[in-house]
Short mmCIF file of C-alpha atoms and ligand atoms in Angstrom, two decimals:
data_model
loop_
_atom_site.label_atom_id
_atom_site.label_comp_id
_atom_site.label_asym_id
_atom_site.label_seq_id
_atom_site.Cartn_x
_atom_site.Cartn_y
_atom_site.Cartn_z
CA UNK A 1 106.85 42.45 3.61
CA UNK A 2 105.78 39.68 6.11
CA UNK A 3 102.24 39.87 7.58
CA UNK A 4 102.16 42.03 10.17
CA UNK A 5 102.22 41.20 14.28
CA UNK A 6 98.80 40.96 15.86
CA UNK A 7 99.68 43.00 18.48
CA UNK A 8 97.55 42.72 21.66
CA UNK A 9 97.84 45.65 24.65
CA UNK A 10 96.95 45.31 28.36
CA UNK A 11 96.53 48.58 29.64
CA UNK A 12 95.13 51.12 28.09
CA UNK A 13 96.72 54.19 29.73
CA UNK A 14 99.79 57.12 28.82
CA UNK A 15 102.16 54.45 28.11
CA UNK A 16 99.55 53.05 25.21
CA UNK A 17 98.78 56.50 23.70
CA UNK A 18 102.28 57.48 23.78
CA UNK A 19 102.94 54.39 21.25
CA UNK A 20 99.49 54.66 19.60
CA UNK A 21 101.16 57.18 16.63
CA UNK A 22 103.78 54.34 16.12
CA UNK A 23 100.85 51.28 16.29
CA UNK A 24 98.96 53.32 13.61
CA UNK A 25 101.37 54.17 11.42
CA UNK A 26 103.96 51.35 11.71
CA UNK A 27 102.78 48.62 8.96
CA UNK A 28 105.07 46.06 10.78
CA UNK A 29 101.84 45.80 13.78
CA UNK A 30 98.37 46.01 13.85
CA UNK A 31 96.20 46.12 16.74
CA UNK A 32 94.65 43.10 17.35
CA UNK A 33 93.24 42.81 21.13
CA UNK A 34 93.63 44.52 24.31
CA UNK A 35 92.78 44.40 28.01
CA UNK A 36 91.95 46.62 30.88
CA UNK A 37 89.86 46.97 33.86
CA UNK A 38 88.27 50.41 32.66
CA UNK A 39 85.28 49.26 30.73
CA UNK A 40 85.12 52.54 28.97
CA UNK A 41 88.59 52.03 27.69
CA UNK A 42 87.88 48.82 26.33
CA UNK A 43 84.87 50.01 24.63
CA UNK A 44 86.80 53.02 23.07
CA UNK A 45 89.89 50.04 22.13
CA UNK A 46 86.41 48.04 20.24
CA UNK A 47 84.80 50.94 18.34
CA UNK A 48 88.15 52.46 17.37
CA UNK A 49 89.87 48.87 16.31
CA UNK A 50 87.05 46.50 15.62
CA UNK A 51 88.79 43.98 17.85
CA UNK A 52 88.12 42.84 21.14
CA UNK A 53 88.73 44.42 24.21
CA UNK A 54 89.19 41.73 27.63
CA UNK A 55 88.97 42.39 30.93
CA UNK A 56 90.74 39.59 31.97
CA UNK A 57 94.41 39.77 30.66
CA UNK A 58 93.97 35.42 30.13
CA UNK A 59 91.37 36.33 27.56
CA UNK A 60 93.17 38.09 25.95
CA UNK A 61 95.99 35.82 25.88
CA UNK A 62 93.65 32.85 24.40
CA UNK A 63 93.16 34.97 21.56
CA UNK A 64 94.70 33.26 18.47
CA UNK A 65 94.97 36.94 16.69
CA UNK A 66 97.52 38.11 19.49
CA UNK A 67 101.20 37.03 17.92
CA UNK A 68 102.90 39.37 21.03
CA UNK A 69 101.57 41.41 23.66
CA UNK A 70 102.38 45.16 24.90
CA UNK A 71 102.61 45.28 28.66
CA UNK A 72 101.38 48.45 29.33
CA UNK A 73 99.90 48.37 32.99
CA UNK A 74 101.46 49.61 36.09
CA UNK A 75 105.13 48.74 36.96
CA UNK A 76 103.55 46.92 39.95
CA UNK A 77 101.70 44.36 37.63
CA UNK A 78 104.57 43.91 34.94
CA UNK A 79 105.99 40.73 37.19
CA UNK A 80 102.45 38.80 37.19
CA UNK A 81 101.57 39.61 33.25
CA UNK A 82 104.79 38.57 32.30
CA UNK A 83 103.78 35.15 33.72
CA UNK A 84 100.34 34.84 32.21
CA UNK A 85 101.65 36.46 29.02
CA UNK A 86 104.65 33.87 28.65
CA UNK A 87 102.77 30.77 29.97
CA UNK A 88 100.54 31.42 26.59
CA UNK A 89 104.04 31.31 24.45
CA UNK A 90 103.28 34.84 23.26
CA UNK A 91 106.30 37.40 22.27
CA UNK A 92 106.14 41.10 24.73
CA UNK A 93 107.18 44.53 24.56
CA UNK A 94 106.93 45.10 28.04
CA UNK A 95 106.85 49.12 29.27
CA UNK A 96 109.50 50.14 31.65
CA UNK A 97 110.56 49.60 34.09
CA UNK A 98 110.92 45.83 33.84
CA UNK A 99 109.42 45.31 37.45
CA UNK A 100 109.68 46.82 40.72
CA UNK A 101 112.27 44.43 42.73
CA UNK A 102 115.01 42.26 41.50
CA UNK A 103 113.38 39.23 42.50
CA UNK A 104 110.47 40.12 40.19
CA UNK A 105 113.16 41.10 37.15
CA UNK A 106 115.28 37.81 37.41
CA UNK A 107 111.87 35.73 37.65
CA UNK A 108 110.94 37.18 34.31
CA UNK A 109 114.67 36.82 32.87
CA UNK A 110 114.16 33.55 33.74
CA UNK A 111 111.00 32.82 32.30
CA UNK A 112 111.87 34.66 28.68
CA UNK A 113 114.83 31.88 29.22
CA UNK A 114 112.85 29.12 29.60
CA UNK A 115 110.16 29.80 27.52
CA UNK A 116 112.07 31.43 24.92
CA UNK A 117 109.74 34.09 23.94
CA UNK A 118 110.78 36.92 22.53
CA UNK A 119 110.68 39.34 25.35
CA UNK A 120 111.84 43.03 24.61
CA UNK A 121 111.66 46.20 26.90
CA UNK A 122 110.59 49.35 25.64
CA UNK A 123 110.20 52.13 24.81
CA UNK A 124 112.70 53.85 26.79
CA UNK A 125 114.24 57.02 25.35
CA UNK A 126 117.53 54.79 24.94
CA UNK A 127 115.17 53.85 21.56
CA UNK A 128 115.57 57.11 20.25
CA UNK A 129 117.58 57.79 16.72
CA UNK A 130 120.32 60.26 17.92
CA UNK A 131 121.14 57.35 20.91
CA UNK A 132 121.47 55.13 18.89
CA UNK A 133 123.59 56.58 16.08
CA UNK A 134 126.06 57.72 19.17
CA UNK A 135 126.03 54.33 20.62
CA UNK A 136 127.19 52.50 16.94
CA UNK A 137 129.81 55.90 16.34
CA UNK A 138 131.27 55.05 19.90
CA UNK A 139 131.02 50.93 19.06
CA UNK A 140 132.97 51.41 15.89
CA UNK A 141 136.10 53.01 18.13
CA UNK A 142 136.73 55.76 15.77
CA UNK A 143 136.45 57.92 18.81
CA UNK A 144 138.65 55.72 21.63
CA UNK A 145 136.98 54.78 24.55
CA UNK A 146 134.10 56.28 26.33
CA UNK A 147 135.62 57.72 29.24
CA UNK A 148 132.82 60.28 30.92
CA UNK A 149 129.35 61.35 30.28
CA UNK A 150 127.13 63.60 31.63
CA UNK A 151 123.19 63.42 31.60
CA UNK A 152 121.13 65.79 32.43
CA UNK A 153 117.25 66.34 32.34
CA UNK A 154 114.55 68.45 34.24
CA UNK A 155 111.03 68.25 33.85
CA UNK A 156 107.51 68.57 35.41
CA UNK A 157 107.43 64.96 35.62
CA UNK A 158 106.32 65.17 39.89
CA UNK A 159 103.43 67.35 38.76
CA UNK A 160 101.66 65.66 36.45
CA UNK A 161 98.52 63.76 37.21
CA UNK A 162 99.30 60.91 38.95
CA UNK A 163 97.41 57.77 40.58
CA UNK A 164 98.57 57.70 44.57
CA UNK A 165 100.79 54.52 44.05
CA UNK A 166 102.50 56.70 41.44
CA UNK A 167 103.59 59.16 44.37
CA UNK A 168 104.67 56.25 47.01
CA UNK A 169 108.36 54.97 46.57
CA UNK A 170 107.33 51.24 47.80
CA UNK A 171 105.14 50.50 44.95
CA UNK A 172 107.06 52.22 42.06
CA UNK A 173 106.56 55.94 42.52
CA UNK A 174 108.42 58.17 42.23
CA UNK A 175 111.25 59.55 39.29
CA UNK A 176 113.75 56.64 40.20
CA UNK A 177 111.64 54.14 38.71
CA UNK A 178 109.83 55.74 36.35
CA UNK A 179 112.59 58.22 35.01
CA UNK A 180 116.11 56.72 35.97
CA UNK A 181 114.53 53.95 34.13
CA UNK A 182 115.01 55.88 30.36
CA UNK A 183 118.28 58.03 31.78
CA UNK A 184 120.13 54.86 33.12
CA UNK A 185 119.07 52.79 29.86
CA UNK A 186 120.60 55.73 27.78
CA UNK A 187 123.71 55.54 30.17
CA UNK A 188 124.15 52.23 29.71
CA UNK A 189 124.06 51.94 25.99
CA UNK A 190 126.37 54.75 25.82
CA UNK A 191 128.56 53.73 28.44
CA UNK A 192 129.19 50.02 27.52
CA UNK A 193 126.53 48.44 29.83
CA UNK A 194 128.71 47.37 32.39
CA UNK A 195 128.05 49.45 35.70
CA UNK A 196 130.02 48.82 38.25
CA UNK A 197 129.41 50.57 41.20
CA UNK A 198 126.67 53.26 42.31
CA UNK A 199 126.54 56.60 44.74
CA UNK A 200 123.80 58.45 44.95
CA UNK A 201 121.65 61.22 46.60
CA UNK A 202 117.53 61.47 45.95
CA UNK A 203 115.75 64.17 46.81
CA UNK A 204 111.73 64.69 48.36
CA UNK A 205 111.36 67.87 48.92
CA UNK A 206 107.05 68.29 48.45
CA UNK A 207 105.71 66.50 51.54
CA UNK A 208 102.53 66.82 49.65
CA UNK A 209 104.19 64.43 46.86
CA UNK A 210 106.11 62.23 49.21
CA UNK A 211 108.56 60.17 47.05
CA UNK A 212 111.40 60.72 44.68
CA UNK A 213 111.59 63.90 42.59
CA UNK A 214 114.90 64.31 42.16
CA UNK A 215 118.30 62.27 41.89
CA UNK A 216 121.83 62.53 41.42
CA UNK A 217 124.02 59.59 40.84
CA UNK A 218 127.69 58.39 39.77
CA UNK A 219 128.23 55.53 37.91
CA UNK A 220 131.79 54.11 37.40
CA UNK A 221 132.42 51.49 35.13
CA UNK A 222 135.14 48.45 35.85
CA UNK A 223 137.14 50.36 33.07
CA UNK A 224 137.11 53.15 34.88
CA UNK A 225 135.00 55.26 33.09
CA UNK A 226 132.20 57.48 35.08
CA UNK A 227 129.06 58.62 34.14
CA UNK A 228 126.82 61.33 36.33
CA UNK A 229 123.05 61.24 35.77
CA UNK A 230 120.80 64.32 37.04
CA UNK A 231 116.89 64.56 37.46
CA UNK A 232 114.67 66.89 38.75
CA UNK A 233 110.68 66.14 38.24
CA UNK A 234 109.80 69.38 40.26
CA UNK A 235 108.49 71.85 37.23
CA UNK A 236 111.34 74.89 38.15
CA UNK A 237 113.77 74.70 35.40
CA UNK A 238 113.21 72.92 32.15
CA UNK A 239 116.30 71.40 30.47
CA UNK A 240 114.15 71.60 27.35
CA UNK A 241 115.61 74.89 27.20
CA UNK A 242 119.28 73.46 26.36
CA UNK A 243 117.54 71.50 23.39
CA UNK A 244 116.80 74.28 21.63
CA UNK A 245 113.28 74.21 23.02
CA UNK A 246 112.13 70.63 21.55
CA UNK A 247 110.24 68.85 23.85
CA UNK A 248 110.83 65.24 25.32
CA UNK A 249 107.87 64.03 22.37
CA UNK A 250 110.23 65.86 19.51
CA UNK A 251 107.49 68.76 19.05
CA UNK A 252 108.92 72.31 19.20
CA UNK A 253 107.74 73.63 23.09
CA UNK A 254 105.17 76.71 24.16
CA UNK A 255 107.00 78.16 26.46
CA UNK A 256 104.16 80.03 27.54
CA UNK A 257 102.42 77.05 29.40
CA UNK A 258 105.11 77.50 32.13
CA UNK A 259 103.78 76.32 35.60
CA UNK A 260 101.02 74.82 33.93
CA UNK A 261 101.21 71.44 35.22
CA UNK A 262 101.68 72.83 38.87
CA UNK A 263 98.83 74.81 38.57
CA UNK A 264 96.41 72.46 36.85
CA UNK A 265 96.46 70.07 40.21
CA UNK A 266 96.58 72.42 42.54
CA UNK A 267 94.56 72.15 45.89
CA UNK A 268 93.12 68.48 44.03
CA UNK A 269 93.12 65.69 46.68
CA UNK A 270 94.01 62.17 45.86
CA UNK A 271 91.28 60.92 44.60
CA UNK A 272 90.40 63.84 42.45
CA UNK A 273 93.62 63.78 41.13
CA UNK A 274 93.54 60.25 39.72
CA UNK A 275 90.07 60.99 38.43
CA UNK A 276 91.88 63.48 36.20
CA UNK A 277 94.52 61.15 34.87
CA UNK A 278 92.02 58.76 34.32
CA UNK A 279 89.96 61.40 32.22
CA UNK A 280 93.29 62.21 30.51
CA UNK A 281 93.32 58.66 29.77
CA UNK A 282 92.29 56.37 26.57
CA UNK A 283 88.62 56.15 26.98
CA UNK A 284 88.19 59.07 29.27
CA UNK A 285 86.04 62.04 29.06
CA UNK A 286 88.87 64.40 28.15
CA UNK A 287 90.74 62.02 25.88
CA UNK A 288 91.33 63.08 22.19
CA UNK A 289 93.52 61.54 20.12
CA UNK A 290 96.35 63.76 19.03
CA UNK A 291 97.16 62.76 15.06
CA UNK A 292 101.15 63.43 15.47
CA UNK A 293 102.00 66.01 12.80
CA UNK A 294 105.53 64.78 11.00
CA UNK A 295 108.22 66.80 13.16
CA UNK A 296 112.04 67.14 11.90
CA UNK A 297 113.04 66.25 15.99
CA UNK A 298 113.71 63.42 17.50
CA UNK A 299 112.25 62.49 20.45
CA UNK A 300 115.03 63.06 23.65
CA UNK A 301 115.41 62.48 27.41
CA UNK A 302 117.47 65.89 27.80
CA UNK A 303 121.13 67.06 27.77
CA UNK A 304 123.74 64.27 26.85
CA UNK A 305 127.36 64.99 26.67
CA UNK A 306 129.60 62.05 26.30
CA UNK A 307 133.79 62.27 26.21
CA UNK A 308 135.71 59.56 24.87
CA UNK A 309 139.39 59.55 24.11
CA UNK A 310 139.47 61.28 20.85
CA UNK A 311 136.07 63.41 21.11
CA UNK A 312 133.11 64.72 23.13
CA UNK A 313 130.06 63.95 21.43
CA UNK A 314 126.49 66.13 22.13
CA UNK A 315 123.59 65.14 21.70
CA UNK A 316 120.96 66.96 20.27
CA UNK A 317 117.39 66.52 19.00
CA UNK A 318 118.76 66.52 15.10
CA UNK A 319 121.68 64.28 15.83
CA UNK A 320 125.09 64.53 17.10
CA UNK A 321 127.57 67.40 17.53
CA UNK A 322 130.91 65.82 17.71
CA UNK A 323 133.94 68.06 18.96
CA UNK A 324 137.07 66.28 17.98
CA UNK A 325 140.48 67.23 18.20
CA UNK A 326 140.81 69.44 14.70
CA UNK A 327 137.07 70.41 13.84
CA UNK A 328 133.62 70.72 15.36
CA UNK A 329 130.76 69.06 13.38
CA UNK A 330 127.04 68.14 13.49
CA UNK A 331 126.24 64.49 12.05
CA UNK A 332 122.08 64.99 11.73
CA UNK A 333 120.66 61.30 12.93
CA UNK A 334 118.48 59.91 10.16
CA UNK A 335 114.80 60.62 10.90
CA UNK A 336 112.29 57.91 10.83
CA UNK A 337 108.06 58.62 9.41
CA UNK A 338 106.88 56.60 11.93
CA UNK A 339 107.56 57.63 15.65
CA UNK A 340 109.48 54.85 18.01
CA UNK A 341 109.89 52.92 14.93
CA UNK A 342 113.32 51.93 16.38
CA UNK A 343 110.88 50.13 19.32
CA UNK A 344 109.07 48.02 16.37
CA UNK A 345 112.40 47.38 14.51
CA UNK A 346 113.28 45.18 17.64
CA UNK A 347 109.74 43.48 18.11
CA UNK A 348 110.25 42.37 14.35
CA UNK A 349 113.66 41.56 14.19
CA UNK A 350 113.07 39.38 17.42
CA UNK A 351 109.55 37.77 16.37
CA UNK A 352 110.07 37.92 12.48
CA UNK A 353 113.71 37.55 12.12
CA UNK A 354 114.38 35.19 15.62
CA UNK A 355 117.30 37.70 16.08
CA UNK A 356 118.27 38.60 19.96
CA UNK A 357 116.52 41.86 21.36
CA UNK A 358 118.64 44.89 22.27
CA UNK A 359 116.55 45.84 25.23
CA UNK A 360 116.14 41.96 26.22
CA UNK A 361 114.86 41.27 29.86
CA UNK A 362 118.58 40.50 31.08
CA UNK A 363 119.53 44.26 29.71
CA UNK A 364 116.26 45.47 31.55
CA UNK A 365 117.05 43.92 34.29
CA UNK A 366 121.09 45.31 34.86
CA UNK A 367 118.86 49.08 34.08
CA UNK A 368 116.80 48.09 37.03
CA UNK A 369 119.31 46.65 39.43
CA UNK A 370 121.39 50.19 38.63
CA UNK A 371 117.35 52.39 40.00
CA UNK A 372 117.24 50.58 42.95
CA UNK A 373 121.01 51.12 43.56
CA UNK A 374 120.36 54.76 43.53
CA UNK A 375 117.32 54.43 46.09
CA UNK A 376 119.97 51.86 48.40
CA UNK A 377 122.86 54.58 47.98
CA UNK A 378 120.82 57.35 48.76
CA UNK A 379 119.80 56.00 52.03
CA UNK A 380 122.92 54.50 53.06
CA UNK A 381 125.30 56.85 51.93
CA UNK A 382 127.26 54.38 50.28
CA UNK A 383 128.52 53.25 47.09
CA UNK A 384 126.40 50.28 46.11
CA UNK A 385 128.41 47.57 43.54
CA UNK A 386 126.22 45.58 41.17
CA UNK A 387 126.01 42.01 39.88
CA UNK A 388 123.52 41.83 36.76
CA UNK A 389 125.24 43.94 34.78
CA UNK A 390 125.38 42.71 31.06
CA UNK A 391 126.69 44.31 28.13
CA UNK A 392 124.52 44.91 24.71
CA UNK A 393 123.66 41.37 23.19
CA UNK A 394 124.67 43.03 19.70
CA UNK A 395 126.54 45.91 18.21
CA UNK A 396 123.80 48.91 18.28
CA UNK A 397 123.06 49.09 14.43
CA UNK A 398 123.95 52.52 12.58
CA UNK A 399 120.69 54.38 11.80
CA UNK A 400 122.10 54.44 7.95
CA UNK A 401 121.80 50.85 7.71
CA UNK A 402 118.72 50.80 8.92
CA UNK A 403 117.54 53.13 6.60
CA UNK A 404 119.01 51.32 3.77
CA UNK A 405 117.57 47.86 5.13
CA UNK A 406 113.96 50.03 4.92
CA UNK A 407 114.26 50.22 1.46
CA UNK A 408 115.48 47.41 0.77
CA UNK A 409 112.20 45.52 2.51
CA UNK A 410 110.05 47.08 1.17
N1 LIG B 1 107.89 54.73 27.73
C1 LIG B 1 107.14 55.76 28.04
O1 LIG B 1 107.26 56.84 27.43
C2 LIG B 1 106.12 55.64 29.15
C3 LIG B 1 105.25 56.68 29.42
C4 LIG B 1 104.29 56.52 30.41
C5 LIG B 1 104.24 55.33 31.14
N2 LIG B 1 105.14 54.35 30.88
C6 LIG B 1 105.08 53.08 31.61
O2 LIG B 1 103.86 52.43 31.29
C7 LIG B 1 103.32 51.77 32.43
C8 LIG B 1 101.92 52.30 32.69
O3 LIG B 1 101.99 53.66 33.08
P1 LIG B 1 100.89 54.72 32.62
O4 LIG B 1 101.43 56.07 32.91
O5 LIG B 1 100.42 54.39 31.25
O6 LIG B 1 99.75 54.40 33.66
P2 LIG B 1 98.23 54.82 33.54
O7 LIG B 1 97.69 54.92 34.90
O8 LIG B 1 98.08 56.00 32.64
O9 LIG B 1 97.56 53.60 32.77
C9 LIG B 1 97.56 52.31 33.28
C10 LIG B 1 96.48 51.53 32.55
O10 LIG B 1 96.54 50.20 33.02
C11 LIG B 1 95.25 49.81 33.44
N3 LIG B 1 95.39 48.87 34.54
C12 LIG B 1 95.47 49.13 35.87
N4 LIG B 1 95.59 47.97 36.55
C13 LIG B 1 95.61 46.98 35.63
C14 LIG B 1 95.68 45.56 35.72
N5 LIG B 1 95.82 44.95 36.90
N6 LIG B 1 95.64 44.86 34.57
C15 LIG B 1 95.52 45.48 33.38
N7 LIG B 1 95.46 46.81 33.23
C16 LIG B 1 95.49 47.54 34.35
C17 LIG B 1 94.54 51.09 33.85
O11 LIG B 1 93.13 50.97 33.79
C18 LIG B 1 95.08 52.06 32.81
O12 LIG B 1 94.34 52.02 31.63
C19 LIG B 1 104.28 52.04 33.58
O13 LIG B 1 105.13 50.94 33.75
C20 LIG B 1 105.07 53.26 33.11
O14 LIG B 1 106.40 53.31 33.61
C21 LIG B 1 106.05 54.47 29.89
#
């Protein structure tokens, strides 16, 4: 195998130790650098990786060991790192969502254009195996054409600690940009790509939490194929339930924690709140690293039902349950060892292999443009149509081959 990608991170929050079982276990990277404004993250990043830690993201940057660098900070900040990060000539992963305004995503489609860095987006749960192994059955048109899908997922996403610009809809809060941001990228894949127009209804229904926690939109393709795509952060129901209890992460779920993450804030004013995410938080007084114990699930982003001409195809957190005309049949998804290794196979083919991202800033971009269509529809009450919609740059590989290519490389 090629050496692998000095990876540098700036910020070192959930989003970094939600990849940190992939970064440790995935040969392909190594840790390499990272920056934050939290001192005692950076010291934790030193002791626990012998590399430095930056408070200035331009250090980091002028750090010969960083080959490509993991946006990780808040959605607000992806715009301006993007800029420092490709004015260095260095390769991203950049978190989602791409950026907060469509002026800020075409400025960085733009700039991966220009500067032709490698630039993918990720990790969305459109990464995840059984997604992807849907996406290349439905490319390969034994099925017909995709013709409707449904989506589905409810969580206690609104109830989880959150930093106040997490809870404000004008600078990225809320499930629209945060959550639409996976569902819509899973749509998409599934779908085609091509959206082209939007309706919509949001919902705010905790003054105490005032911004998106809940959404319902139609998408309708030029095709005329429709997709609906439900959300509901508000910690009632939990469509974990319909996946046989696995959890978003893949791990089975204790269903005895119910109205746990309600309860844990409760009463906690702003400020106390974001003390507890920060204490949550790589470097934080309650942080402990969780060593990810090998789980037979995939990771998931709830309920997917998709109907093309010839089948309706389920997904599930083992694979895919495909009801065709004679016979009803699971197809289990290969599993990967490493978690979100599907998010490193597109850093490497795109920095090792100079093959075209997937989830490339143009693709990140249409996923966007459809968000803030659901924000515009829901407070016009009109269908919105859309103009940066691209379809994938590449057929969606078959898990199989991947596997095979695996072994093959190494
Ligand atoms: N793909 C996923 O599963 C997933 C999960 C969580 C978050 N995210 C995404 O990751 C991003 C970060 O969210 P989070 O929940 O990790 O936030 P967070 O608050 O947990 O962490 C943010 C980190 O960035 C640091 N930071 C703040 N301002 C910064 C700046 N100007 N420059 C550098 N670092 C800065 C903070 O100190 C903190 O360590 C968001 O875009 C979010 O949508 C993705």
């Amino acid at each position: 195998m090629e050496k692998a990608i000095g990876l540098g991170v700036v910020g070192l929050g959930r989003a970094f130790t939600l990849m940190l079982p992939t970064f440790l276990q995935d040969e392909r990277v190594r840790l390499v650098a990272a920056a934050d404004p939290r001192s005692n993250a950076r010291e934790m990043f030193s002791r626990d990786f012998n590399a430095p830690a930056y408070e200035a993201l331009e250090d980091l940057c002028g750090n010969p060991d960083v080959e490509a660098v993991y946006i990780a900070s808040p959605h607000q900040f992806h715009a301006e790192h993007v800029r420092v990060v490709a004015a260095a000539g260095k390769a991203m992963l950049i978190e989602k969502p791409l950026a907060i305004s469509l002026a800020d995503c075409t400025r960085i489609v733009e700039l991966a254009a220009q500067t032709k860095v490698p630039v993918i987006v990720g990790h969305s749960h459109s990464f995840d195996g059984p997604v992807l192994h849907a996406a290349a059955m439905l490319n390969s048109g034994i099925f017909g054409a995709v013709r409707m899908l449904n989506a589905l997922n409810y969580t206690d996403f609104l109830y989880r600690p959150r930093r106040p610009e997490e809870l404000d809809t004008r600078q990225g809060g809320g499930v629209v940009f945060s959550q639409a941001a996976h569902q819509i990228d899973i749509v998409r894949l599934l779908l085609g790509g091509l959206i082209d127009k939007v309706r919509a209804c949001t919902g705010s229904w905790d003054s105490s939490r005032p911004t998106e926690g809940a959404y319902m939109a139609l998408l309708t393709t030029h095709d005329g194929a429709f997709a609906s795509a439900t959300y509901s952060g508000y910690a009632h129901f939990d469509s974990d339930e319909l996946m046989g209890d696995v959890s978003e992460m893949g791990y089975r779920k204790d269903s005895t924690a119910y109205g746990a993450a309600r309860s844990r804030i409760l009463h906690m004013d702003a400020a106390r709140e974001a003390q507890l995410k920060i204490a949550g938080n790589y470097g934080g007084k309650d942080y402990r690293f969780k060593a990810s114990p090998a789980t037979p699930y995939h990771q998931h982003f709830g309920p997917v039902i998709i109907s093309a001409e010839r089948a309706d195809i389920k997904l599930t957190p083992e694979g895919l349950v495909i009801y065709s005309d004679a016979e009803r049949k699971f197809v289990s998804t290969p599993k990967r060892p490493v978690p979100r290794a599907e998010v490193v196979d597109e850093l490497w083919d795109a920095v090792r292999l100079g093959l075209d991202p997937l989830h490339c800033a143009r693709w990140a971009r249409a996923t966007t443009e459809v968000c803030i269509a659901i924000l515009e529809s829901a407070q016009t009450g009109k269908d919105v149509a859309l103009q940066f919609q691209v379809a994938p740059s590449r057929p969606v590989p078959n898990p199989d081959e991947r596997e095979l290519r695996d072994e093959y490389d190494h």
